[in-house]
Structure formats: C-alpha cells, structure tokens
Amino acid sequence: MEPYWELTFDADGDVDTAQRAALLSGTERESVTDLLVFAHGWNNDKKDARKLYRRFFAPFAHLAAPEARLGYVGVLWPAIRFPDEPIPDFDPSAATVAATAAAPVLDAATRQALDRAFPDHGATLDRIAELLAERSDVPSRVYEFGRHVRELVSLRETSPARNLGEDLGAGEPAMLTDDAVQVCEVLAAAARAETGRPELLGDLRKRVWDGAHELLRQGTYFAMKRRAGAVGQLGLGPAIGLLSADVPGVRVHLIGHSFGARLVSYALRGMPADVRAVKSVTLLQGAFSHYAFAERLPHDRSRGGALRGVQRRVDGPLVCCYSRHDDALGRLYPLASKLTGDSTSFLHLWERWGAIGYGGIRAVDGTTRIRLGEAMPAEGCVSVDAASVVRRGGPPAGAHSDVCHEELARAVFAAGRIPLA
C-alpha cells in the first residue's frame, strides 16, 4: 500500500492542511495515475481505520498492470461506534447476554470513544455518566439526561454543517425534542425486541434508563451520519478540487464504507463544478438512504433525494455494492432513520427508510443491476449484488464489516477502468 497518504478532517470538515499539501506534492512526485481514496464508516480510532485500509488494499498491488501507478489515501474523520454494539449476524454468547442485561453505564471504553468524537464536551459527558450510574426514579433526572444528549450532538449555530442534513429531516430529531421519559420507554422496548429479549413486565425505572442508554447511542448515530455529509462536502470535495488543479492528469477513485459511503457521495456535491477528476465511486455497504440519488421520492413526488444528480459529477460509474446478509442495514438502519423524527406510521418502514447498502440504488432511471463479477457499465448508477462475498463477518458488525475481499477489489478496478495485470 505505497505510496500512501492520509487526510484528517475535524467534525466541521476542516482538513489537516499539512497532510493535504503532502498529498498534492506527493501525487505529482510519484507520478500517480490512479489515486484510490477510501473513507471509513463508524469507527473508534485511527488504528481501526488504518487496519481496514491495509486489508482492503492488500490485493491491489498484484492486480494492477505495470502501466497503472497506484496511490492510496486513507480518510480519517471523527466517528464513533459504541464498543458494546450488538452483532446482528451472531447469536449472543451467555457472557454478552449477561453484560447487556446488566444496568447500562458509561463504561471506560465508551467514554473514551465519546471523548474522541466530541472533544469539547467533557463536562456534559461527565454528567451523562453520573445520571446513567445514578438511575434515579425522579423524572426530572431523565429530562436532564435528554437535554445533555441533545447538547452533546447538536451543532452550534455557526456550524456550516447545519445546512447539510436535508435527508435527515428538518431540525433536530424528535427523539431529542419529545418527552424524554416516553422516548426512553419506546427506545428500551425497541432495543429489547431487537435482541429478542422482550420484557413484558419490569421495573419502570430500569426500562427508562435502559432506554436512556439507547437514546445516547441513537443520538450519536444521528450526529455521525450528519457529520459524514459535512466532512465530505466541506472537506473532501474541495480537497479533490485542489488536487485536480495541481495534478490535472490524476484519475481519482472514491471508495466509502458504511457512513464513509455517505461521506464520499457528499464529496461529489462539494467539488468545484468543473472538476472531472473522479473516474469512479464505489460504495461498500452504504449506510444512507437508497433514495439519496433519486430525482423524485416515491413517497413525495415534490422532492428528490439529498444527492439527486451528483452521480453526473463522476466521469464514470457510481457503483453501490449491497448485500441482503447485512442485518445492521436491513433491520437496524431503517429503525434508526425512522427515529430521527418522521411523523408517518411504521407501515412500509423498510421500503421508505431502506439503506442503499442493503438493497441497492432505488428510483434512479437507468440504474443497472448486476451481480458481482459481471461486466461493469462505463457510466451511470450501478447496483452490484455482493451477497456472494459480503455474508458473515466477525465482530463488531457482522456482515456489515465483511468488505475486504479480492472480488470487491476487482469491482473497484472494473469501475475505474484501471488496467489489470
């Protein structure tokens, strides 16, 4: 995986300028013909992201023909995955069940992850931890908890990212603004149902604080989804514009996993209008709406998807690799999206709120659907059924993280028309 550069962004999309300068000069110095830019999804630290990049890019050197001079970029951005995130594809062990059944607290690993994701909110996190440990039966404590979660994940008034969440609903999600006790009870019931351990009768206080822990999880999930769009449009997109101006011959190939797929898609929207350097985009198990690129939403013909038309910014295909085995996207994602505040019923939940990484691109005229390994179209939207390899990964996210396969590497080569050895 050489030559390799990194681009580190903060929550507002501001880039490490020294890293960006090194990428621009290095790409020209190394005579790179094809630059592969990979953005991770939810993650806890840079070590995990780098491990993903090393594993995914491992086959690339021996696949490339001698005339293809590859360069690699790892995008690093402040995301979070709770250390106790359930693994949908595996039956929980007895130890996991026992740990989950215990009173949820802000354990050390989760606190460290939250500190990295929200570095300026130490006092707020201190109080959240205190309230979770206290588990008071006084309702005002639950309302206080809800206020602190909202404070943690809300954007400041001057943040440019406030205008980049039209696909997430207007304003703050209802789970952060509705009656906190009721929200926590609903979230507790949903979490219990998801793990297959319904609790028909139980202590009200226990249910509420189980739900409070889930509110913190879902609140940070919402913040990371919104943040991915901001980093892509405000950070990576302009950086590609600078790269195109400095090294006009370089061919850029964007790759994103999970929320990283949302990030690279928003980067297309953030590029200068005349940039044609991006020759392919490959979305791996994308954690955003399957209607994102639609000109008109099937349930609201007056609106289009948040990323409608951006596929035309790609001088090549926009490829979505999806798998029906991805339970994290097939079951958990639609529910989490619904909880951001849409007022419609839960009828047809999965059709309306489905993830692009579970069923592919929807409602875009001319989209081609193929199986992994079949001939890749040269342009337009392409949905690639990758269920033959994205099947059953290990911790922490089951099939959702099962993306490091040579077959998927070959799909990137095919999308970008990179010469094979």
CSV table of C-alpha atoms in Angstrom, one decimal:
chain,number,residue,atom,x,y,z
A,1,MET,CA,0.0,0.0,0.0
A,2,GLU,CA,2.6,2.5,-1.2
A,3,PRO,CA,2.6,5.4,-1.8
A,4,TYR,CA,0.1,6.1,1.0
A,5,TRP,CA,-1.2,9.4,2.4
A,6,GLU,CA,-3.8,10.4,4.9
A,7,LEU,CA,-6.3,13.2,5.0
A,8,THR,CA,-7.6,14.0,8.5
A,9,PHE,CA,-10.7,16.1,9.0
A,10,ASP,CA,-12.4,17.5,12.0
A,11,ALA,CA,-16.2,17.4,12.7
A,12,ASP,CA,-16.8,20.6,10.5
A,13,GLY,CA,-14.8,19.2,7.6
A,14,ASP,CA,-11.7,21.3,8.2
A,15,VAL,CA,-8.7,19.4,6.8
A,16,ASP,CA,-5.1,19.0,8.2
A,17,THR,CA,-3.5,21.4,5.7
A,18,ALA,CA,0.0,19.8,6.1
A,19,GLN,CA,-1.4,16.4,5.1
A,20,ARG,CA,-3.3,17.9,2.2
A,21,ALA,CA,-0.1,19.6,0.9
A,22,ALA,CA,1.8,16.4,1.2
A,23,LEU,CA,-0.8,14.6,-0.8
A,24,LEU,CA,-0.8,17.2,-3.6
A,25,SER,CA,3.0,17.3,-3.9
A,26,GLY,CA,3.4,13.5,-3.4
A,27,THR,CA,0.9,12.6,-6.1
A,28,GLU,CA,2.8,14.6,-8.6
A,29,ARG,CA,6.2,13.5,-7.4
A,30,GLU,CA,5.2,9.8,-7.5
A,31,SER,CA,3.7,10.1,-11.0
A,32,VAL,CA,0.4,8.6,-9.7
A,33,THR,CA,-2.0,7.7,-12.5
A,34,ASP,CA,-4.8,6.4,-10.3
A,35,LEU,CA,-5.5,7.6,-6.8
A,36,LEU,CA,-7.7,5.5,-4.5
A,37,VAL,CA,-9.4,7.4,-1.8
A,38,PHE,CA,-11.0,5.4,1.0
A,39,ALA,CA,-13.3,6.7,3.8
A,40,HIS,CA,-14.1,4.5,6.8
A,41,GLY,CA,-17.5,4.4,8.5
A,42,TRP,CA,-18.3,4.4,12.2
A,43,ASN,CA,-15.1,3.6,14.0
A,44,ASN,CA,-13.4,4.3,17.3
A,45,ASP,CA,-9.9,5.3,16.4
A,46,LYS,CA,-7.4,5.8,13.6
A,47,LYS,CA,-5.9,2.3,14.3
A,48,ASP,CA,-9.1,0.6,13.3
A,49,ALA,CA,-9.4,2.7,10.1
A,50,ARG,CA,-5.8,2.0,9.1
A,51,LYS,CA,-6.3,-1.7,9.6
A,52,LEU,CA,-9.4,-1.6,7.3
A,53,TYR,CA,-7.4,0.2,4.6
A,54,ARG,CA,-4.5,-2.2,4.8
A,55,ARG,CA,-6.8,-5.2,4.5
A,56,PHE,CA,-8.9,-3.8,1.7
A,57,PHE,CA,-6.0,-2.6,-0.4
A,58,ALA,CA,-3.9,-5.7,0.1
A,59,PRO,CA,-4.7,-7.3,-3.3
A,60,PHE,CA,-4.4,-4.0,-5.3
A,61,ALA,CA,-0.6,-4.1,-6.0
A,62,HIS,CA,-0.7,-7.6,-7.6
A,63,LEU,CA,-3.9,-6.8,-9.5
A,64,ALA,CA,-2.6,-3.7,-11.2
A,65,ALA,CA,-0.9,-3.7,-14.6
A,66,PRO,CA,2.6,-2.2,-14.7
A,67,GLU,CA,1.3,1.0,-16.5
A,68,ALA,CA,-1.0,1.7,-13.6
A,69,ARG,CA,0.8,3.7,-10.9
A,70,LEU,CA,-1.5,3.5,-7.9
A,71,GLY,CA,-1.6,5.8,-5.0
A,72,TYR,CA,-3.6,5.4,-1.8
A,73,VAL,CA,-5.4,7.8,0.5
A,74,GLY,CA,-6.9,7.0,3.9
A,75,VAL,CA,-9.6,9.5,5.0
A,76,LEU,CA,-9.7,9.9,8.8
A,77,TRP,CA,-12.6,11.6,10.4
A,78,PRO,CA,-14.1,11.7,14.0
A,79,ALA,CA,-16.7,8.9,14.1
A,80,ILE,CA,-17.8,6.6,16.8
A,81,ARG,CA,-19.1,3.1,17.3
A,82,PHE,CA,-20.2,2.0,20.7
A,83,PRO,CA,-17.9,-0.8,22.0
A,84,ASP,CA,-21.0,-2.8,23.0
A,85,GLU,CA,-22.7,-2.5,19.6
A,86,PRO,CA,-24.7,-5.7,19.0
A,87,ILE,CA,-23.5,-8.1,16.3
A,88,PRO,CA,-26.7,-8.9,14.3
A,89,ASP,CA,-25.3,-11.9,12.5
A,90,PHE,CA,-24.3,-13.9,15.5
A,91,ASP,CA,-26.2,-15.4,18.4
A,92,PRO,CA,-25.1,-13.6,21.6
A,93,SER,CA,-22.9,-15.6,24.0
A,94,ALA,CA,-24.0,-16.1,27.5
A,95,ALA,CA,-21.4,-13.5,28.6
A,96,THR,CA,-22.8,-10.9,26.2
A,97,VAL,CA,-26.4,-11.5,27.3
A,98,ALA,CA,-25.3,-11.2,30.9
A,99,ALA,CA,-23.4,-8.0,30.2
A,100,THR,CA,-26.3,-6.5,28.2
A,101,ALA,CA,-28.8,-7.4,30.8
A,102,ALA,CA,-26.9,-5.6,33.5
A,103,ALA,CA,-27.6,-1.9,34.2
A,104,PRO,CA,-26.1,0.1,31.3
A,105,VAL,CA,-23.5,2.5,32.4
A,106,LEU,CA,-21.0,4.7,30.5
A,107,ASP,CA,-18.1,2.2,30.6
A,108,ALA,CA,-14.5,3.3,30.2
A,109,ALA,CA,-14.2,2.2,26.5
A,110,THR,CA,-17.4,4.0,25.5
A,111,ARG,CA,-16.4,7.1,27.4
A,112,GLN,CA,-13.0,7.2,25.6
A,113,ALA,CA,-14.8,6.8,22.3
A,114,LEU,CA,-17.2,9.6,23.1
A,115,ASP,CA,-14.3,11.9,24.2
A,116,ARG,CA,-12.6,11.4,20.9
A,117,ALA,CA,-15.8,12.0,18.9
A,118,PHE,CA,-16.9,15.1,21.0
A,119,PRO,CA,-13.7,16.5,22.3
A,120,ASP,CA,-15.2,19.8,23.7
A,121,HIS,CA,-17.9,18.2,25.8
A,122,GLY,CA,-16.1,16.8,28.8
A,123,ALA,CA,-18.4,18.3,31.4
A,124,THR,CA,-21.5,17.2,29.5
A,125,LEU,CA,-20.2,13.6,29.3
A,126,ASP,CA,-19.3,13.7,33.0
A,127,ARG,CA,-22.9,14.5,33.8
A,128,ILE,CA,-24.3,11.9,31.4
A,129,ALA,CA,-22.2,9.3,33.1
A,130,GLU,CA,-23.3,10.4,36.5
A,131,LEU,CA,-27.0,10.2,35.6
A,132,LEU,CA,-26.6,6.7,34.0
A,133,ALA,CA,-24.9,5.4,37.1
A,134,GLU,CA,-27.5,7.1,39.4
A,135,ARG,CA,-30.5,5.7,37.6
A,136,SER,CA,-32.8,7.9,39.6
A,137,ASP,CA,-36.6,7.3,39.7
A,138,VAL,CA,-37.1,11.1,39.7
A,139,PRO,CA,-38.5,12.1,36.2
A,140,SER,CA,-36.6,15.4,36.2
A,141,ARG,CA,-33.3,13.4,36.0
A,142,VAL,CA,-34.5,11.7,32.8
A,143,TYR,CA,-35.4,15.1,31.3
A,144,GLU,CA,-32.0,16.4,32.3
A,145,PHE,CA,-30.3,13.4,30.6
A,146,GLY,CA,-32.3,14.1,27.4
A,147,ARG,CA,-31.1,17.8,27.5
A,148,HIS,CA,-27.5,16.7,27.9
A,149,VAL,CA,-27.7,14.2,25.0
A,150,ARG,CA,-29.2,16.9,22.8
A,151,GLU,CA,-26.4,19.3,23.9
A,152,LEU,CA,-23.8,16.7,23.0
A,153,VAL,CA,-25.0,16.0,19.5
A,154,SER,CA,-26.4,19.4,18.4
A,155,LEU,CA,-24.5,21.7,16.1
A,156,ARG,CA,-23.5,25.2,17.1
A,157,GLU,CA,-25.5,28.0,15.4
A,158,THR,CA,-22.4,28.9,13.3
A,159,SER,CA,-21.6,25.4,12.1
A,160,PRO,CA,-21.7,25.1,8.3
A,161,ALA,CA,-22.9,21.6,8.7
A,162,ARG,CA,-26.3,22.8,9.8
A,163,ASN,CA,-27.3,23.1,6.1
A,164,LEU,CA,-26.2,19.7,5.0
A,165,GLY,CA,-28.8,17.4,6.6
A,166,GLU,CA,-31.9,17.7,4.4
A,167,ASP,CA,-32.1,13.9,4.1
A,168,LEU,CA,-32.2,13.7,7.9
A,169,GLY,CA,-35.4,15.6,8.4
A,170,ALA,CA,-36.0,19.2,9.4
A,171,GLY,CA,-34.4,20.5,12.6
A,172,GLU,CA,-33.4,18.2,15.5
A,173,PRO,CA,-34.8,14.6,15.5
A,174,ALA,CA,-37.9,14.1,17.5
A,175,MET,CA,-36.1,11.6,19.8
A,176,LEU,CA,-34.2,14.6,21.1
A,177,THR,CA,-37.1,17.0,21.5
A,178,ASP,CA,-40.1,14.9,22.5
A,179,ASP,CA,-41.0,13.9,26.1
A,180,ALA,CA,-37.8,12.3,27.3
A,181,VAL,CA,-39.4,9.7,29.5
A,182,GLN,CA,-41.7,8.5,26.7
A,183,VAL,CA,-38.8,8.4,24.2
A,184,CYS,CA,-36.7,6.4,26.6
A,185,GLU,CA,-39.5,3.8,27.1
A,186,VAL,CA,-40.0,3.5,23.3
A,187,LEU,CA,-36.3,3.0,22.7
A,188,ALA,CA,-36.0,0.5,25.5
A,189,ALA,CA,-38.8,-1.6,24.0
A,190,ALA,CA,-37.3,-1.4,20.5
A,191,ALA,CA,-33.8,-2.4,21.8
A,192,ARG,CA,-35.3,-5.4,23.7
A,193,ALA,CA,-37.3,-6.5,20.7
A,194,GLU,CA,-34.1,-6.3,18.5
A,195,THR,CA,-32.1,-8.5,20.8
A,196,GLY,CA,-35.0,-11.0,21.1
A,197,ARG,CA,-35.4,-10.5,24.8
A,198,PRO,CA,-38.8,-8.7,25.3
A,199,GLU,CA,-39.7,-7.6,28.8
A,200,LEU,CA,-43.4,-7.6,29.3
A,201,LEU,CA,-43.3,-6.7,33.0
A,202,GLY,CA,-40.5,-4.9,34.7
A,203,ASP,CA,-39.3,-2.1,36.8
A,204,LEU,CA,-40.3,1.2,35.2
A,205,ARG,CA,-37.0,2.8,36.3
A,206,LYS,CA,-35.0,0.0,34.7
A,207,ARG,CA,-36.9,0.4,31.4
A,208,VAL,CA,-36.5,4.1,31.3
A,209,TRP,CA,-32.7,4.1,32.0
A,210,ASP,CA,-32.2,1.2,29.5
A,211,GLY,CA,-33.9,3.5,27.0
A,212,ALA,CA,-31.7,6.4,28.1
A,213,HIS,CA,-28.6,4.5,27.3
A,214,GLU,CA,-30.1,3.7,23.9
A,215,LEU,CA,-31.0,7.4,23.4
A,216,LEU,CA,-27.3,8.2,23.8
A,217,ARG,CA,-26.4,5.6,21.2
A,218,GLN,CA,-29.1,6.8,18.7
A,219,GLY,CA,-28.2,10.4,19.3
A,220,THR,CA,-24.5,9.8,18.5
A,221,TYR,CA,-25.6,7.7,15.5
A,222,PHE,CA,-27.6,10.7,14.1
A,223,ALA,CA,-24.6,13.0,14.8
A,224,MET,CA,-22.2,10.7,12.9
A,225,LYS,CA,-24.5,10.4,9.9
A,226,ARG,CA,-24.8,14.2,9.7
A,227,ARG,CA,-21.0,14.6,10.3
A,228,ALA,CA,-20.2,12.3,7.4
A,229,GLY,CA,-22.0,14.6,5.0
A,230,ALA,CA,-20.3,17.7,6.3
A,231,VAL,CA,-16.8,16.1,6.1
A,232,GLY,CA,-17.5,15.0,2.5
A,233,GLN,CA,-19.0,18.2,1.1
A,234,LEU,CA,-17.0,20.8,3.1
A,235,GLY,CA,-13.7,18.9,3.4
A,236,LEU,CA,-13.0,16.1,0.9
A,237,GLY,CA,-14.8,17.6,-2.1
A,238,PRO,CA,-12.8,20.9,-2.1
A,239,ALA,CA,-9.6,18.8,-1.5
A,240,ILE,CA,-10.3,16.9,-4.7
A,241,GLY,CA,-10.8,20.2,-6.5
A,242,LEU,CA,-7.3,21.4,-5.4
A,243,LEU,CA,-5.8,18.0,-6.3
A,244,SER,CA,-7.4,18.2,-9.8
A,245,ALA,CA,-5.9,21.7,-10.3
A,246,ASP,CA,-2.4,20.8,-9.1
A,247,VAL,CA,-2.2,17.4,-10.8
A,248,PRO,CA,-4.6,17.6,-13.7
A,249,GLY,CA,-3.9,14.2,-15.1
A,250,VAL,CA,-4.6,12.1,-12.0
A,251,ARG,CA,-7.6,9.8,-12.0
A,252,VAL,CA,-9.4,9.7,-8.7
A,253,HIS,CA,-11.4,6.7,-7.4
A,254,LEU,CA,-13.6,7.3,-4.3
A,255,ILE,CA,-14.4,4.4,-2.0
A,256,GLY,CA,-16.5,4.5,1.1
A,257,HIS,CA,-17.7,2.0,3.7
A,258,SER,CA,-20.9,2.5,5.7
A,259,PHE,CA,-21.1,6.2,6.7
A,260,GLY,CA,-17.9,6.6,4.7
A,261,ALA,CA,-20.0,5.8,1.6
A,262,ARG,CA,-22.2,8.8,2.5
A,263,LEU,CA,-19.0,10.9,3.0
A,264,VAL,CA,-17.6,10.2,-0.4
A,265,SER,CA,-21.0,10.8,-2.0
A,266,TYR,CA,-21.3,14.2,-0.4
A,267,ALA,CA,-17.8,14.9,-1.6
A,268,LEU,CA,-19.1,14.9,-5.1
A,269,ARG,CA,-21.5,17.7,-4.2
A,270,GLY,CA,-18.6,19.6,-2.6
A,271,MET,CA,-16.3,19.5,-5.7
A,272,PRO,CA,-16.0,22.6,-7.9
A,273,ALA,CA,-18.4,22.4,-10.8
A,274,ASP,CA,-15.8,22.0,-13.5
A,275,VAL,CA,-13.8,19.1,-11.8
A,276,ARG,CA,-13.9,15.8,-13.8
A,277,ALA,CA,-11.1,14.1,-12.0
A,278,VAL,CA,-13.3,11.5,-10.2
A,279,LYS,CA,-13.5,8.5,-12.6
A,280,SER,CA,-15.4,6.1,-10.3
A,281,VAL,CA,-17.1,5.9,-7.0
A,282,THR,CA,-17.6,2.5,-5.1
A,283,LEU,CA,-19.9,2.5,-2.1
A,284,LEU,CA,-19.5,-0.5,0.2
A,285,GLN,CA,-22.5,-1.3,2.4
A,286,GLY,CA,-23.5,2.3,2.4
A,287,ALA,CA,-25.4,3.5,5.5
A,288,PHE,CA,-27.6,6.1,3.9
A,289,SER,CA,-30.9,6.2,2.0
A,290,HIS,CA,-31.5,4.1,-1.1
A,291,TYR,CA,-33.4,7.1,-2.5
A,292,ALA,CA,-30.4,9.5,-2.0
A,293,PHE,CA,-29.8,9.9,-5.7
A,294,ALA,CA,-33.4,9.9,-6.8
A,295,GLU,CA,-34.8,12.8,-8.8
A,296,ARG,CA,-38.2,12.3,-7.2
A,297,LEU,CA,-39.0,10.4,-4.0
A,298,PRO,CA,-41.7,7.8,-4.5
A,299,HIS,CA,-43.5,8.8,-1.3
A,300,ASP,CA,-43.2,12.6,-2.0
A,301,ARG,CA,-43.0,13.5,-5.7
A,302,SER,CA,-42.4,17.1,-4.9
A,303,ARG,CA,-38.9,16.3,-3.5
A,304,GLY,CA,-35.8,14.5,-4.7
A,305,GLY,CA,-33.1,12.7,-2.8
A,306,ALA,CA,-30.5,14.8,-1.0
A,307,LEU,CA,-27.8,13.8,-3.5
A,308,ARG,CA,-30.0,13.8,-6.6
A,309,GLY,CA,-27.9,14.2,-9.8
A,310,VAL,CA,-24.5,14.1,-8.2
A,311,GLN,CA,-23.7,10.9,-10.0
A,312,ARG,CA,-23.3,13.1,-13.1
A,313,ARG,CA,-20.2,14.6,-11.4
A,314,VAL,CA,-18.5,11.2,-11.9
A,315,ASP,CA,-16.7,10.7,-15.2
A,316,GLY,CA,-17.5,7.0,-14.9
A,317,PRO,CA,-19.9,4.8,-12.9
A,318,LEU,CA,-21.2,5.3,-9.4
A,319,VAL,CA,-21.2,1.8,-8.0
A,320,CYS,CA,-23.2,0.6,-5.0
A,321,CYS,CA,-22.2,-2.8,-3.6
A,322,TYR,CA,-25.0,-4.2,-1.5
A,323,SER,CA,-25.9,-7.4,0.4
A,324,ARG,CA,-29.1,-8.9,1.8
A,325,HIS,CA,-27.0,-10.5,4.5
A,326,ASP,CA,-26.2,-7.1,6.1
A,327,ASP,CA,-28.6,-7.2,9.1
A,328,ALA,CA,-27.1,-4.0,10.5
A,329,LEU,CA,-28.5,-2.2,7.4
A,330,GLY,CA,-31.5,-4.4,6.8
A,331,ARG,CA,-33.1,-4.1,10.3
A,332,LEU,CA,-31.3,-1.6,12.4
A,333,TYR,CA,-30.7,1.2,9.9
A,334,PRO,CA,-34.4,1.7,8.9
A,335,LEU,CA,-35.5,1.9,12.5
A,336,ALA,CA,-32.7,4.3,13.5
A,337,SER,CA,-33.7,6.5,10.5
A,338,LYS,CA,-37.3,6.4,11.4
A,339,LEU,CA,-36.4,7.6,14.9
A,340,THR,CA,-34.9,10.8,13.6
A,341,GLY,CA,-38.4,12.2,13.6
A,342,ASP,CA,-40.5,11.4,10.6
A,343,SER,CA,-44.2,11.6,11.6
A,344,THR,CA,-45.5,8.9,9.3
A,345,SER,CA,-46.6,5.4,10.5
A,346,PHE,CA,-44.3,2.4,10.7
A,347,LEU,CA,-46.1,0.8,7.8
A,348,HIS,CA,-43.7,0.2,4.9
A,349,LEU,CA,-40.8,1.2,7.2
A,350,TRP,CA,-38.2,-0.7,5.3
A,351,GLU,CA,-39.3,0.5,1.9
A,352,ARG,CA,-39.3,4.1,2.8
A,353,TRP,CA,-36.2,4.2,5.1
A,354,GLY,CA,-34.1,1.4,3.5
A,355,ALA,CA,-30.3,1.6,3.3
A,356,ILE,CA,-28.5,1.7,-0.1
A,357,GLY,CA,-26.1,-1.0,1.2
A,358,TYR,CA,-28.9,-3.5,1.8
A,359,GLY,CA,-30.9,-3.3,-1.5
A,360,GLY,CA,-29.0,-1.0,-3.8
A,361,ILE,CA,-29.9,2.3,-5.5
A,362,ARG,CA,-33.6,3.0,-5.9
A,363,ALA,CA,-35.8,5.4,-8.0
A,364,VAL,CA,-32.9,6.5,-10.4
A,365,ASP,CA,-33.8,6.0,-14.0
A,366,GLY,CA,-31.3,3.9,-16.0
A,367,THR,CA,-29.7,2.2,-12.9
A,368,THR,CA,-28.1,-1.1,-13.9
A,369,ARG,CA,-28.3,-4.0,-11.6
A,370,ILE,CA,-25.6,-6.7,-11.9
A,371,ARG,CA,-24.0,-9.5,-9.8
A,372,LEU,CA,-20.5,-9.2,-8.5
A,373,GLY,CA,-18.1,-10.2,-11.3
A,374,GLU,CA,-20.4,-9.4,-14.2
A,375,ALA,CA,-19.4,-6.7,-16.8
A,376,MET,CA,-19.3,-3.3,-15.3
A,377,PRO,CA,-21.1,-0.4,-17.1
A,378,ALA,CA,-18.9,2.5,-18.1
A,379,GLU,CA,-21.2,5.2,-16.6
A,380,GLY,CA,-24.3,5.9,-14.6
A,381,CYS,CA,-25.6,4.3,-11.4
A,382,VAL,CA,-24.8,0.6,-10.9
A,383,SER,CA,-26.1,-1.6,-8.1
A,384,VAL,CA,-23.9,-4.6,-7.6
A,385,ASP,CA,-25.2,-7.6,-5.6
A,386,ALA,CA,-22.2,-8.5,-3.5
A,387,ALA,CA,-24.1,-11.1,-1.3
A,388,SER,CA,-21.8,-13.8,-2.6
A,389,VAL,CA,-18.9,-12.5,-0.6
A,390,VAL,CA,-20.5,-10.0,1.9
A,391,ARG,CA,-22.1,-12.6,4.0
A,392,ARG,CA,-21.0,-13.2,7.6
A,393,GLY,CA,-18.2,-11.1,9.1
A,394,GLY,CA,-16.8,-11.2,12.6
A,395,PRO,CA,-17.1,-8.6,15.4
A,396,PRO,CA,-18.0,-5.9,15.7
A,397,ALA,CA,-20.6,-5.6,13.0
A,398,GLY,CA,-21.2,-8.9,11.3
A,399,ALA,CA,-21.7,-8.9,7.6
A,400,HIS,CA,-21.7,-5.1,7.5
A,401,SER,CA,-18.0,-5.1,8.0
A,402,ASP,CA,-17.3,-8.0,5.7
A,403,VAL,CA,-15.9,-6.0,2.8
A,404,CYS,CA,-12.3,-7.0,2.5
A,405,HIS,CA,-12.4,-9.4,-0.5
A,406,GLU,CA,-10.4,-9.6,-3.7
A,407,GLU,CA,-13.7,-9.7,-5.6
A,408,LEU,CA,-14.6,-6.3,-4.3
A,409,ALA,CA,-11.1,-5.0,-5.1
A,410,ARG,CA,-11.7,-6.2,-8.7
A,411,ALA,CA,-15.0,-4.3,-8.7
A,412,VAL,CA,-13.1,-1.1,-8.0
A,413,PHE,CA,-10.7,-1.8,-10.8
A,414,ALA,CA,-13.6,-2.5,-13.2
A,415,ALA,CA,-15.5,0.6,-12.2
A,416,GLY,CA,-12.4,2.8,-12.6
A,417,ARG,CA,-11.2,1.1,-15.8
A,418,ILE,CA,-7.8,0.6,-14.0
A,419,PRO,CA,-5.7,-1.8,-16.2
A,420,LEU,CA,-5.3,-5.3,-14.7
A,421,ALA,CA,-2.1,-7.3,-14.7
